[in-house]
Coordinates of C-alpha atoms and ligand atoms in Angstrom, one line a residue:
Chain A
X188 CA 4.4 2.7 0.2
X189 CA 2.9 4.2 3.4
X190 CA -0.7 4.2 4.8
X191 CA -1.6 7.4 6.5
X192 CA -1.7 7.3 10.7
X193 CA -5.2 7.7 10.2
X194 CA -5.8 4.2 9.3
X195 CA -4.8 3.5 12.9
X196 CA -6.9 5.6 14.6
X197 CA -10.0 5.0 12.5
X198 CA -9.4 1.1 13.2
X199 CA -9.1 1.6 17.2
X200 CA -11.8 4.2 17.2
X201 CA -14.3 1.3 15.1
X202 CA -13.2 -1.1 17.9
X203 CA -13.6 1.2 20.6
X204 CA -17.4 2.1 19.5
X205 CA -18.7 -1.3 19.2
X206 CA -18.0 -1.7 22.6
X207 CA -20.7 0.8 23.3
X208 CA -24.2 -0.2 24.7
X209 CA -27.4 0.0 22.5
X210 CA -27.8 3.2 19.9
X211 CA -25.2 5.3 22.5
X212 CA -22.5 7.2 21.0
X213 CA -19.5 8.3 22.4
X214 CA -17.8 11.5 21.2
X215 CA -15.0 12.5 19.4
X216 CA -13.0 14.1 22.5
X217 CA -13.4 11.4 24.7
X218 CA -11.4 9.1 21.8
X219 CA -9.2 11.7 20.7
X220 CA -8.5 11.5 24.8
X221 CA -8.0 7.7 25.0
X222 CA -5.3 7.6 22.0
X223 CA -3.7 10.7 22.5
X224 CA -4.6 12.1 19.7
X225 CA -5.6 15.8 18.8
X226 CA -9.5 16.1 18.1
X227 CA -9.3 18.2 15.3
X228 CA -7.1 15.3 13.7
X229 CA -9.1 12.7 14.7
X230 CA -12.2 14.4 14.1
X231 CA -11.1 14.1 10.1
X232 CA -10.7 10.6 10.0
X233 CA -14.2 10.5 11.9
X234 CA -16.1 12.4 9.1
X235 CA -14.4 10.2 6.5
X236 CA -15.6 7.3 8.0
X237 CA -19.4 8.6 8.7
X238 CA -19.3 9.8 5.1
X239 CA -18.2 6.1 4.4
X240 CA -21.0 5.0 6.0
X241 CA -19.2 3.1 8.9
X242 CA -20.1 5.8 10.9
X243 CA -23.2 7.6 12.3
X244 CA -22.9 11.2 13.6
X245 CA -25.1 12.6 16.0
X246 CA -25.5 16.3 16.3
X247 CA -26.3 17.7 19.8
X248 CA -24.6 18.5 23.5
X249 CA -25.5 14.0 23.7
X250 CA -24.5 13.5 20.4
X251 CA -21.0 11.8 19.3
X252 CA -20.5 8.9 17.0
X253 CA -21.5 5.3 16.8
X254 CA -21.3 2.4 14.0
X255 CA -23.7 3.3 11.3
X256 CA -24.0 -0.9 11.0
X257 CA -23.5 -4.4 13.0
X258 CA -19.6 -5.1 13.5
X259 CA -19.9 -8.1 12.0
X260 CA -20.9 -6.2 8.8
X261 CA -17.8 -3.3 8.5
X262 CA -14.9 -4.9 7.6
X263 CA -10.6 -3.6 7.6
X264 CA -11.1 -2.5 3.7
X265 CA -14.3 -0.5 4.3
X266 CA -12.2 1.2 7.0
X267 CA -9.1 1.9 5.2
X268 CA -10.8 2.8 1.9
X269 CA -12.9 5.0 3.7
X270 CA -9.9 6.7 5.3
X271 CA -7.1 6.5 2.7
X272 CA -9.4 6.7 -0.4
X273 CA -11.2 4.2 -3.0
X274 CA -8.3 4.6 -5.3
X275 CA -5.1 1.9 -5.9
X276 CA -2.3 2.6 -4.7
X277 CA -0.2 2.2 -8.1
X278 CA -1.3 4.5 -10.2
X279 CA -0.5 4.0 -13.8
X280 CA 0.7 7.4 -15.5
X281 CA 1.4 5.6 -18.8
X282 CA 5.0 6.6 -19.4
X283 CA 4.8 3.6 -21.9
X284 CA 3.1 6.4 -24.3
X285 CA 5.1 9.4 -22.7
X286 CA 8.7 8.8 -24.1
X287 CA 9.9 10.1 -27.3
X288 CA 9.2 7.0 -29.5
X289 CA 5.8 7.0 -28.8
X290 CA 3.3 5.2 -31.7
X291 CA -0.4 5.7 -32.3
X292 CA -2.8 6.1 -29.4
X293 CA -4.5 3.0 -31.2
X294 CA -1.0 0.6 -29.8
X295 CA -2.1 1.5 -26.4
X296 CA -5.9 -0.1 -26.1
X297 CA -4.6 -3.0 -24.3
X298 CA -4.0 -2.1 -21.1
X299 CA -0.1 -2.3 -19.9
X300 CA 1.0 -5.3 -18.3
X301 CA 2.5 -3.9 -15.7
X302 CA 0.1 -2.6 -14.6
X303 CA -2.0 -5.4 -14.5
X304 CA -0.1 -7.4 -12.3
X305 CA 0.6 -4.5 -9.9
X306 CA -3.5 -3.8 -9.3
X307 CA -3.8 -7.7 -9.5
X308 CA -1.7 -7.9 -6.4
X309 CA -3.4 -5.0 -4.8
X310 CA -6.6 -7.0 -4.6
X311 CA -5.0 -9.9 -3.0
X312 CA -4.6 -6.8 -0.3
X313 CA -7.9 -5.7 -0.6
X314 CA -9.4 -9.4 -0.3
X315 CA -7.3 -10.0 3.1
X316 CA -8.5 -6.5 4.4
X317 CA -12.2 -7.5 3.5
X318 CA -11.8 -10.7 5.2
X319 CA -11.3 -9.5 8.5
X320 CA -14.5 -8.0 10.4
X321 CA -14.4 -5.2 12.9
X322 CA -16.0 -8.0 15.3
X323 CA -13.1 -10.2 14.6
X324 CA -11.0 -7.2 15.6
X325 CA -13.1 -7.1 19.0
X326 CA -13.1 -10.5 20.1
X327 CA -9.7 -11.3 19.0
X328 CA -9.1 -8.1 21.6
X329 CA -11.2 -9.3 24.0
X330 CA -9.7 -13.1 24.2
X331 CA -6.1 -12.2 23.7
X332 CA -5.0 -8.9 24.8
X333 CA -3.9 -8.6 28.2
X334 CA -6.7 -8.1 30.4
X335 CA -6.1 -5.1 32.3
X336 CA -6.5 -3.2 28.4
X337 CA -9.7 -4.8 28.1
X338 CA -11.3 -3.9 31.4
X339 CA -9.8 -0.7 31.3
X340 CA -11.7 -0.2 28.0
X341 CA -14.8 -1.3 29.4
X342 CA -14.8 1.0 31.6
X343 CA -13.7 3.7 29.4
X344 CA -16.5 3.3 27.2
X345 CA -19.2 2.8 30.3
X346 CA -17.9 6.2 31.6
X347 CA -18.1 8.2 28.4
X348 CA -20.9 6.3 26.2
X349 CA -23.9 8.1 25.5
X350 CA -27.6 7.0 25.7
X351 CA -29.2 7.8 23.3
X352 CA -33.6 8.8 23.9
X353 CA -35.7 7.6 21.1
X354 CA -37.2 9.4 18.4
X355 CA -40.6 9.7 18.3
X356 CA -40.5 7.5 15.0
X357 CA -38.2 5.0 16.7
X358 CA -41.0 4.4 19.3
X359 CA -42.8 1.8 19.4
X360 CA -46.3 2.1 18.6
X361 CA -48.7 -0.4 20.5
Chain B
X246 CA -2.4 4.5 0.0
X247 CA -0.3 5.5 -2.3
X248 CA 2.9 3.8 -4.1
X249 CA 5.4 6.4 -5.5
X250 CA 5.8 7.0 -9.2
X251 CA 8.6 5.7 -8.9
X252 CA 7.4 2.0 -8.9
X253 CA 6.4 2.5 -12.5
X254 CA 9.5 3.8 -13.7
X255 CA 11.6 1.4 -12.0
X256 CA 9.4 -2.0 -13.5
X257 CA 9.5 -0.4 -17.1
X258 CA 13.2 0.2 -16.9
X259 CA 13.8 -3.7 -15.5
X260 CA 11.6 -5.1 -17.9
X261 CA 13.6 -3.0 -21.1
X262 CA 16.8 -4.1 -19.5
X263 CA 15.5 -7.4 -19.8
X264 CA 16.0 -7.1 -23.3
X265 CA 19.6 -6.3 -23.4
X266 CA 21.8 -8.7 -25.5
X267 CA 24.3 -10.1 -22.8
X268 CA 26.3 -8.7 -20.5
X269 CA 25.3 -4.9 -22.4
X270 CA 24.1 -1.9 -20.6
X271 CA 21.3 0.6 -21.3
X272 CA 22.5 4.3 -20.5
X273 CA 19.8 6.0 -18.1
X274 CA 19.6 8.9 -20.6
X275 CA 18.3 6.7 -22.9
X276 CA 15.5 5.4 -20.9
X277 CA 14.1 8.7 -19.4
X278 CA 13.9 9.6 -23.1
X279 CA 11.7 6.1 -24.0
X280 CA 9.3 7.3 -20.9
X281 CA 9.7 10.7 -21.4
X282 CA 10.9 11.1 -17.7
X283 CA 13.7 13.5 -16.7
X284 CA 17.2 12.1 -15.9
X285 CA 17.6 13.3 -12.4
X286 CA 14.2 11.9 -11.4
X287 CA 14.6 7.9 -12.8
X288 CA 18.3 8.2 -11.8
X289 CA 17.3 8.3 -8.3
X290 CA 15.4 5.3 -8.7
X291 CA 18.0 3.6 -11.1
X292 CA 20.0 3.9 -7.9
X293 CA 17.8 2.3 -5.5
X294 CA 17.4 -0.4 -7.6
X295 CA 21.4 -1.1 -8.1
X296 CA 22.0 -0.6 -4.3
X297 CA 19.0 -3.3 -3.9
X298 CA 21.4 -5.5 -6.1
X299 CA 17.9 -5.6 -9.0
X300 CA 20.4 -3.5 -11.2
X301 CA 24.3 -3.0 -11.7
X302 CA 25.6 0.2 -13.1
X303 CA 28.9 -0.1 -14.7
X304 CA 30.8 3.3 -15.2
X305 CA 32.6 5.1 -17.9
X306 CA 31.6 6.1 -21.6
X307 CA 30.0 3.0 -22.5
X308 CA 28.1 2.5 -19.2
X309 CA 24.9 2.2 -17.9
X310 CA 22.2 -0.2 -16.2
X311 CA 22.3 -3.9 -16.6
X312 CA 20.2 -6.2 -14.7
X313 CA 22.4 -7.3 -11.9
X314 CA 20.7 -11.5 -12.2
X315 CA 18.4 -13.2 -14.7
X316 CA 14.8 -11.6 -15.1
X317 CA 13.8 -15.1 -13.5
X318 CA 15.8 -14.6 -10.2
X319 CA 14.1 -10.9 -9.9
X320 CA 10.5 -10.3 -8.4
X321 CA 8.1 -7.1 -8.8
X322 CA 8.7 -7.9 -4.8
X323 CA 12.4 -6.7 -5.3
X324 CA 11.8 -3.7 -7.1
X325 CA 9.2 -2.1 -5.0
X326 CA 11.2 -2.7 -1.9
X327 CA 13.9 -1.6 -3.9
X328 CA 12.4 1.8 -4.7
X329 CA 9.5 2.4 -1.4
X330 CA 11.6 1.1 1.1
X331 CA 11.1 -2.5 2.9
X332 CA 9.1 -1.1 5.5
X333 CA 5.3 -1.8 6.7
X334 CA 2.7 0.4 4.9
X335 CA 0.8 0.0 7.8
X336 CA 3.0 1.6 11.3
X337 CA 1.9 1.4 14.1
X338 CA 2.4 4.2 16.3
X339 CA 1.2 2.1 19.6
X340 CA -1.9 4.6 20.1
X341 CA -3.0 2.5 22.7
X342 CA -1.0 3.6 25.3
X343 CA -0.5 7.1 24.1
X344 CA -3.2 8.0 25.5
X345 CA -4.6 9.5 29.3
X346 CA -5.6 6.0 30.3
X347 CA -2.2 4.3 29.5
X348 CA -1.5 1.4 31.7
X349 CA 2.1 0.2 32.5
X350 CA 3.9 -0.6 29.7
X351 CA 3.6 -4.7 31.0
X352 CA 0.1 -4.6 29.7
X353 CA 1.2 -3.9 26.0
X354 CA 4.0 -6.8 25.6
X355 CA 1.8 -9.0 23.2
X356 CA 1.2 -6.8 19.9
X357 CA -1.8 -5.0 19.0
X358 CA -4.3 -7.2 17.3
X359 CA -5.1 -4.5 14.9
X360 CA -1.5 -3.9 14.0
X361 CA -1.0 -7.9 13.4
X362 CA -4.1 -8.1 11.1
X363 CA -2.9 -5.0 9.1
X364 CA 0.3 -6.5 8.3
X365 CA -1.2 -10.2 7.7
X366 CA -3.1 -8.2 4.7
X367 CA 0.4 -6.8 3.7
X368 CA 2.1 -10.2 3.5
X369 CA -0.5 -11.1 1.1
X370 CA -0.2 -8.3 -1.2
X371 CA 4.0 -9.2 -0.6
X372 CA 3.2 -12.3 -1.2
X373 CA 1.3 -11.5 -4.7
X374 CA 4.3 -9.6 -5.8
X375 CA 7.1 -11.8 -5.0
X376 CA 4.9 -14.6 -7.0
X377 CA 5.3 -12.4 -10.4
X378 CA 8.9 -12.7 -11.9
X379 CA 10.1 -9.9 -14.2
X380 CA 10.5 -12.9 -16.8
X381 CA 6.8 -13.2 -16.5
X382 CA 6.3 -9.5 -16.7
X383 CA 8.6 -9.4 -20.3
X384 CA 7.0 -12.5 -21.4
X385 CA 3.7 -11.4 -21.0
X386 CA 4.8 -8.0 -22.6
X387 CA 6.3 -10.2 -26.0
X388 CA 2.9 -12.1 -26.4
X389 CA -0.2 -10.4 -25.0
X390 CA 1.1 -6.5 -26.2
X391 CA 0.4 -4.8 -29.4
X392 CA 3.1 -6.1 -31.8
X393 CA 4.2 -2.4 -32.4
X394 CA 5.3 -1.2 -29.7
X395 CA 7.1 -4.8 -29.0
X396 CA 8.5 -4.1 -32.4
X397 CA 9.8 -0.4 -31.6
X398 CA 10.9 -1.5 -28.0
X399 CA 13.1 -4.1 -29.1
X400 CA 14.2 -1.5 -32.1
X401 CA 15.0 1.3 -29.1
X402 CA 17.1 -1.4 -27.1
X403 CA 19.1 -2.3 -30.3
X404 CA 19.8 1.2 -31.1
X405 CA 21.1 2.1 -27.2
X406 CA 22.3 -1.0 -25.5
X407 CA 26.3 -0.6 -25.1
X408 CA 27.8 -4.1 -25.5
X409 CA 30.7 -4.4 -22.9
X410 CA 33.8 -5.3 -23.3
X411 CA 35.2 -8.5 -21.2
X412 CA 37.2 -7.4 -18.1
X413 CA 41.0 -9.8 -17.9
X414 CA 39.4 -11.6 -14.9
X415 CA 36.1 -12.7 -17.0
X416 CA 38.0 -13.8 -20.0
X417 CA 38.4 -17.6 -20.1
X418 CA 41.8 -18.6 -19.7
X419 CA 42.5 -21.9 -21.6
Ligands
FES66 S1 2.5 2.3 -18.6 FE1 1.8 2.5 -16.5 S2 2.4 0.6 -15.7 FE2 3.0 0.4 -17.8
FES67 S1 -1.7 0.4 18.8 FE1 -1.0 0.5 16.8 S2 -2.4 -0.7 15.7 FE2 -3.1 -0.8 17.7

């Protein structure tokens, strides 16, 4: 079993962009830069995770990305399913029905029981992913990771982040 | 995320094995017929498993697989390690300090917080697999499965197992 890199990337790059003031973004070389990553890799993982909705995108020379919601409300699974795929990761081809002694379609209605217990202990997964936040991610990083990381991803982030101007919707209308 | 095919091939087999009368053997022939799977391909995995000690393989004309302990002593745990490999899903590839920024490598002794969440989620899904015993899985399958294809499974492993014969150094010696 194997998640794909991108699951670390899309994780660090979450983290990283909740660190960033306001409705700013930051864009996709300046985190492809930080990781050591090649943009046009990283810039995959970025689309699956605005088309996830984790994500925002904005288009323009000031554009980049930001979260598309609060931290406290993107959690690890919405991450890595957004990344890897809704699908489980057992994936029942039947073989009990492949084999030469197969029976009647009309034996197989229940479903097999081995794969029930394998998807049953893929939620157990699932549950421990959902129950970590991306803002658990960031203060866990910001109260116990050594703190020359942290202020050197502060500054990171103040040196690359975005501002973003209002809309004229946006505005506030007196 | 994806588990190979394998997985499935390798819980089937184990849980037909289960049904062997003693210390009999199922040839691997046999079962790649019953799951309509080629030889080559569930031999590989019939492999893993017997170097994992799940299996024994005994060789000669009456050979084949055997569980190597009692279905209660084996977990769905075993056999996906057995078959996938007993490392992380999740690897960390220390992106952190990969990139331009890097500090020294002193700031990067305690593990990345994102790395230890993403295998805490693994040791529960480990955790949900090593609680389910292939006596469970082969109980379940005699009570909560169609009676057919109980019936015609117990009828295949009646037709193929290959009772063995009692080594010198087994036999009781009065
Ligand atoms: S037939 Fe797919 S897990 Fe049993
Ligand atoms: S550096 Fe690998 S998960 Fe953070």
């Amino acid at each position: 079993m194997k998640l794909g890199d991108g699951v670390e990337a899309a994780i660090h790059c979450a983290a990283m962009l909740a660190g960033v003031d306001g409705d700013g973004t930051l864009p996709a070389n300046a985190m492809a830069e930080a990781f050591g990553l090649s943009p046009s890799y990283l810039l995959k993982h970025l689309k699956a995770l605005t088309a996830a909705k984790v994500l925002e995108s904005l288009p323009g020379p000031s554009g980049g990305y930001r979260l598309a919601k609060p931290a406290e409300q993107i959690t690890l699974l919405d991450i890595v399913l957004a990344v890897e795929g809704r699908e489980p990761a057992f994936r029942c081809g039947e073989i009990r029905q492949k084999g030469k002694y197969a029976l009647d379609p009309s034996a197989y209605v229940k479903p097999c029981g081995i794969n029930v217990a394998m998807l049953k202990a893929e939620r157990a997964y699932r549950a421990a992913l959902a129950g970590t936040k991306l803002s658990d991610i960031v203060s866990d990083f910001s109260e116990n990771t050594d703190q020359r990381i942290v202020a050197a991803s502060c500054a990171f982030v103040a040196l690359n982040q975005r501002p973003q101007k209002r809309t004229i919707n946006e505005r506030k209308i007196p």
